[in-house]
Amino acid sequence: MQLKRLKAFHTVARLQSFSAATAVTKLSQPTLSRLIKQLEDDIGVELIDRYHRPLQLTAAGAFFFEKIDGLLKELNSAITLTQKIAHPTDVLNIGFVPSVLYGLLPAVISALKQRLPTLEVHLKDISSFQQIDALKSGIIDVSFARFAHTDATINQLLLRHERYVAAVPKNHPVAKDNKQHLSLSELQDEKLILYHKAHLKNLSGASASAALSTSTSLLGDMGASHEPLLTLFAKQMATPHHTKVVSDIQIALGLVAAGEGITLVPASLVSVRPEQISYHSLVHEDATLPIYICYHRQHPHPAFNTLLEVIYNIYETRGITYRRLAVIES
Ligand code: BEZ
């Protein structure tokens, strides 16, 4: 069975259209049709229902598509990773979640470039969950994440735990009193802005509409019990009475700045919008979230150990508590 035939079927099935597939594959419609017919003859099964408009797969075709989708992704990763091994480049692709960008990431990149002046660093804003596929396929070489995963091909090292702080509008009474060491129970009557939509979607597979709800009860059992900020409140026996869910941390802070509510963010974000937002430490020792560094277990980038050393140096210079892990044996 020819790979070209599989790819033709995969593209048409994925895009659910012959004409859309012509643009992607650069093959004409008759050529795509011929390749798919040859594939159907190879396996003796009709994959596309040709009498149906718009295009539909047969039940067997839908099953076959699902199977080869995973196989073709694996194949593409194998090719990318093999090329990286054969032709090591001086390029390091780093995936990161937005919250680390406001913290130490710029300092880490600048120190890394001083240590390895010929290294070209490319940065990609990508959620903790999407980082796994991107690492496996070789799109990124290393990543900084906030949530743990259990994928056996990806190594995940805990760098440190970072404290949460409360972000409140500048005209809020606690800001005016400059009250530090807040307890979450003091904040439960405020409208809490939640921003872990992508995280919840990946956990539950639930549709975005559940995560878009504007009250805690509408988050549903799965959303509410896994929502990281609600979990922090629940640990302190506190329940926010009003919540609003937005798509990311920048929007959450934008709404706080506009006086729409309060939120909790990692301490490294305290320099965001300081004219409109006041940040307050929390009394709870365990109100923290982790920072992980992740990489492909079998193919660590040659610059990985230097990157780790640079991060540890920055922690030491700035007096940041962290957990030192052994560098990878080369
Ligand atoms: C940190 O805040 O610990 C951190 C942020 C980005 C890269 C590495 C570490």
XYZ file of C-alpha atoms and ligand atoms in Angstrom:
339
model
C 0.000 0.000 0.000
C 1.455 3.316 -1.040
C 1.907 6.110 1.465
C 0.737 8.597 -1.167
C -2.661 6.865 -1.334
C -3.010 6.876 2.466
C -2.110 10.562 2.641
C -4.613 11.443 -0.104
C -7.422 9.683 1.773
C -6.324 11.167 5.111
C -6.348 14.734 3.785
C -9.709 14.437 2.025
C -11.270 12.786 5.102
C -9.755 15.346 7.504
C -10.942 18.326 5.453
C -14.163 16.571 4.411
C -13.757 18.038 0.945
C -11.945 17.144 -2.280
C -11.538 20.781 -3.311
C -10.065 21.817 0.059
C -7.688 18.829 -0.166
C -6.421 19.916 -3.604
C -5.119 23.164 -2.084
C -3.259 21.313 0.700
C -1.873 18.411 -1.340
C -1.268 20.363 -4.590
C -2.859 17.405 -6.397
C -5.794 17.765 -8.781
C -9.223 16.440 -7.840
C -9.095 13.562 -10.393
C -5.652 12.538 -9.034
C -6.953 12.527 -5.440
C -9.986 10.513 -6.541
C -7.787 8.004 -8.365
C -5.429 7.584 -5.372
C -8.348 6.976 -2.998
C -9.938 4.484 -5.405
C -6.596 2.624 -5.585
C -6.453 2.577 -1.771
C -10.000 1.187 -1.616
C -8.972 -1.525 -4.101
C -5.843 -2.287 -2.021
C -7.859 -2.999 1.111
C -11.064 -4.148 -0.573
C -13.258 -1.698 1.354
C -15.228 1.366 0.249
C -14.037 4.276 2.393
C -15.939 7.231 0.938
C -19.676 7.417 0.331
C -19.595 8.911 -3.172
C -23.346 9.405 -3.397
C -23.521 11.694 -0.416
C -23.145 15.497 -0.589
C -21.336 17.002 1.283
C -18.680 14.333 1.358
C -19.126 11.613 3.960
C -17.046 8.618 4.973
C -18.542 5.141 5.195
C -18.540 3.619 8.705
C -15.449 1.595 7.706
C -13.865 4.770 6.272
C -14.410 6.664 9.538
C -12.804 3.795 11.476
C -9.866 3.638 9.044
C -9.377 7.421 9.224
C -9.159 7.337 13.022
C -6.558 4.551 12.901
C -4.303 6.088 10.246
C -4.577 9.568 11.784
C -2.511 8.364 14.784
C -0.133 6.378 12.555
C 0.572 9.309 10.213
C 1.214 11.632 13.185
C 3.677 9.034 14.558
C 5.346 8.775 11.164
C 5.712 12.566 10.854
C 7.243 12.733 14.365
C 9.628 9.908 13.514
C 10.767 11.781 10.387
C 11.194 15.137 12.205
C 13.077 13.589 15.129
C 15.274 11.493 12.812
C 16.162 14.631 10.836
C 17.034 16.417 14.098
C 19.348 13.573 15.139
C 21.035 13.406 11.737
C 21.406 17.183 11.323
C 21.631 18.760 14.786
C 20.950 22.446 14.408
C 21.744 25.432 16.514
C 18.033 26.116 16.953
C 16.164 25.562 20.213
C 12.359 25.693 19.999
C 10.829 26.484 23.391
C 7.123 26.134 24.207
C 5.791 28.083 27.158
C 2.549 28.974 28.945
C 1.855 32.737 29.030
C 2.285 33.060 32.807
C 6.027 32.210 32.636
C 6.604 34.953 30.072
C 5.874 37.588 32.731
C 8.266 35.890 35.115
C 11.771 34.604 34.575
C 11.557 33.448 30.945
C 13.094 36.603 29.391
C 16.008 36.481 31.889
C 16.497 32.745 31.214
C 16.630 33.259 27.433
C 19.025 36.170 27.701
C 21.391 34.221 30.026
C 21.194 31.164 27.743
C 22.165 33.274 24.716
C 25.152 34.635 26.634
C 26.310 31.078 27.400
C 25.598 29.794 23.865
C 25.944 32.811 21.531
C 25.362 30.813 18.326
C 22.128 29.244 19.568
C 18.987 30.523 17.857
C 16.003 30.437 20.230
C 12.412 30.334 18.953
C 9.559 30.842 21.436
C 6.066 29.389 21.035
C 3.091 30.266 23.256
C 1.388 26.894 23.814
C -0.797 25.438 26.592
C 0.579 22.824 29.027
C -1.479 20.046 27.409
C -0.683 20.943 23.786
C 3.017 20.977 24.691
C 2.994 17.166 24.938
C 2.058 16.613 21.272
C 4.415 19.400 20.182
C 7.331 17.775 22.076
C 6.494 14.333 20.700
C 6.334 15.578 17.126
C 9.554 17.572 17.461
C 7.833 20.944 16.850
C 9.342 22.120 20.145
C 12.451 20.803 21.937
C 11.698 21.878 25.474
C 8.785 23.501 27.290
C 7.719 25.238 30.475
C 4.376 24.032 31.837
C 2.138 24.549 34.855
C 0.283 21.230 34.928
C 1.561 17.697 35.381
C 0.994 15.017 32.746
C 1.547 11.281 32.579
C 2.899 10.732 29.092
C 5.692 8.156 29.201
C 7.639 9.635 26.282
C 7.967 13.087 27.862
C 10.136 13.794 30.895
C 8.839 16.449 33.225
C 11.063 17.936 35.924
C 9.613 20.084 38.677
C 11.602 23.323 38.859
C 9.836 25.017 41.753
C 6.509 25.973 43.321
C 5.455 29.579 42.933
C 3.149 31.407 45.376
C -0.228 32.713 44.234
C -1.130 36.328 44.978
C -4.546 38.014 44.885
C -4.981 40.631 42.130
C -7.622 43.248 43.008
C -8.602 46.564 41.374
C -6.690 49.599 42.729
C -9.895 51.150 44.116
C -10.818 48.040 46.149
C -10.863 48.534 49.970
C -8.080 45.960 50.558
C -5.920 47.856 48.053
C -6.618 51.204 49.702
C -5.703 49.747 53.126
C -2.671 48.047 51.509
C -3.722 44.903 53.335
C -1.200 42.063 52.837
C -1.529 38.389 53.850
C -5.140 37.985 52.773
C -7.089 34.854 53.514
C -9.193 33.346 50.717
C -12.246 33.352 52.973
C -11.997 37.181 52.985
C -12.313 37.130 49.183
C -15.180 34.693 48.716
C -17.817 37.431 48.321
C -15.921 39.001 45.410
C -16.523 38.081 41.777
C -13.672 35.660 41.029
C -12.320 35.649 37.471
C -11.236 32.161 36.349
C -8.940 31.659 33.365
C -8.098 27.927 33.072
C -10.509 27.255 30.219
C -8.016 25.322 28.068
C -6.905 23.250 31.063
C -10.480 22.237 31.948
C -11.338 21.470 28.340
C -8.388 19.101 28.100
C -9.210 17.419 31.398
C -12.840 16.763 30.724
C -13.042 16.857 26.954
C -16.060 19.013 27.689
C -17.128 21.652 25.219
C -15.936 25.211 25.659
C -19.488 26.283 26.413
C -19.350 24.606 29.841
C -16.194 26.513 30.668
C -17.716 29.764 29.432
C -20.430 29.752 32.035
C -20.634 32.706 34.344
C -21.551 31.026 37.589
C -19.764 28.340 39.582
C -22.680 25.953 39.428
C -22.726 26.192 35.635
C -19.135 24.970 35.473
C -20.545 21.521 36.145
C -19.067 18.910 38.480
C -16.031 18.185 36.340
C -15.182 21.852 35.756
C -15.785 23.016 39.292
C -13.891 20.196 40.981
C -10.815 20.564 38.747
C -10.734 24.322 38.337
C -7.392 25.254 39.949
C -8.548 28.511 41.606
C -11.771 26.974 42.933
C -9.713 24.076 44.271
C -7.557 26.563 46.217
C -10.648 28.167 47.721
C -12.154 24.755 48.532
C -8.968 23.750 50.413
C -9.565 26.742 52.697
C -13.273 25.816 53.073
C -14.207 28.925 51.074
C -16.590 29.094 48.091
C -16.649 32.127 45.795
C -20.262 33.138 45.246
C -19.790 34.651 41.786
C -17.368 33.566 39.100
C -16.657 34.517 35.509
C -14.608 32.382 33.138
C -12.345 33.926 30.502
C -9.937 32.352 28.036
C -6.565 33.346 29.496
C -4.642 35.029 32.264
C -4.059 38.300 30.362
C -7.810 38.768 29.863
C -8.429 37.945 33.547
C -5.979 40.678 34.573
C -7.534 43.068 32.035
C -10.924 42.549 33.690
C -9.441 43.078 37.162
C -7.910 46.325 35.891
C -11.362 47.339 34.625
C -12.851 46.740 38.086
C -14.806 43.639 36.970
C -13.654 41.363 39.781
C -10.600 39.812 41.391
C -8.380 36.864 40.529
C -5.401 34.859 41.776
C -2.203 34.758 39.722
C 1.362 33.457 40.162
C 3.521 35.990 42.021
C 5.712 36.574 38.939
C 2.837 38.546 37.376
C 2.897 41.344 39.979
C 4.432 43.743 37.479
C 1.435 43.514 35.100
C -0.727 46.722 35.007
C 0.592 48.116 38.309
C -1.327 51.402 37.829
C -4.698 49.631 37.882
C -4.075 46.428 39.847
C -2.966 45.899 43.426
C -1.359 42.553 44.331
C -1.655 41.001 47.799
C 0.082 37.997 49.292
C -1.976 35.159 50.756
C -1.653 33.642 54.221
C -1.954 30.079 52.905
C 1.449 28.364 52.599
C 0.070 25.833 50.115
C -1.487 28.390 47.749
C 1.174 27.638 45.126
C 1.447 26.295 41.605
C 4.327 24.388 40.023
C 6.609 25.222 37.094
C 7.828 22.202 35.134
C 10.422 21.906 32.411
C 9.550 19.180 29.883
C 11.496 17.451 27.100
C 11.421 14.319 24.953
C 12.786 11.461 27.087
C 14.754 9.913 24.212
C 15.842 13.064 22.400
C 16.899 15.818 24.799
C 18.216 18.834 22.898
C 22.035 19.247 23.160
C 21.483 22.628 24.867
C 19.152 21.181 27.546
C 21.734 20.842 30.332
C 23.010 24.383 29.764
C 19.439 25.656 29.898
C 18.879 23.890 33.220
C 22.127 25.265 34.664
C 21.166 28.784 33.554
C 17.775 28.464 35.315
C 19.399 27.179 38.541
C 21.931 30.047 38.421
C 19.123 32.591 38.137
C 17.274 31.004 41.073
C 20.450 31.142 43.165
C 21.329 34.719 42.217
C 17.790 35.886 43.036
C 17.446 33.796 46.219
C 14.501 31.805 44.800
C 13.770 28.485 46.530
C 13.807 25.636 44.012
C 14.286 21.915 43.675
C 17.589 20.963 41.994
C 17.492 17.854 39.848
C 20.412 16.084 38.273
C 21.190 17.135 34.716
C 20.863 14.502 31.997
C 23.856 12.215 31.406
C 25.239 12.830 27.921
C 10.389 30.313 36.745
O 9.653 31.280 36.984
O 10.834 29.574 37.624
C 10.779 30.044 35.315
C 10.124 30.722 34.296
C 10.494 30.462 32.987
C 11.505 29.581 32.691
C 12.147 28.923 33.724
C 11.788 29.152 35.022
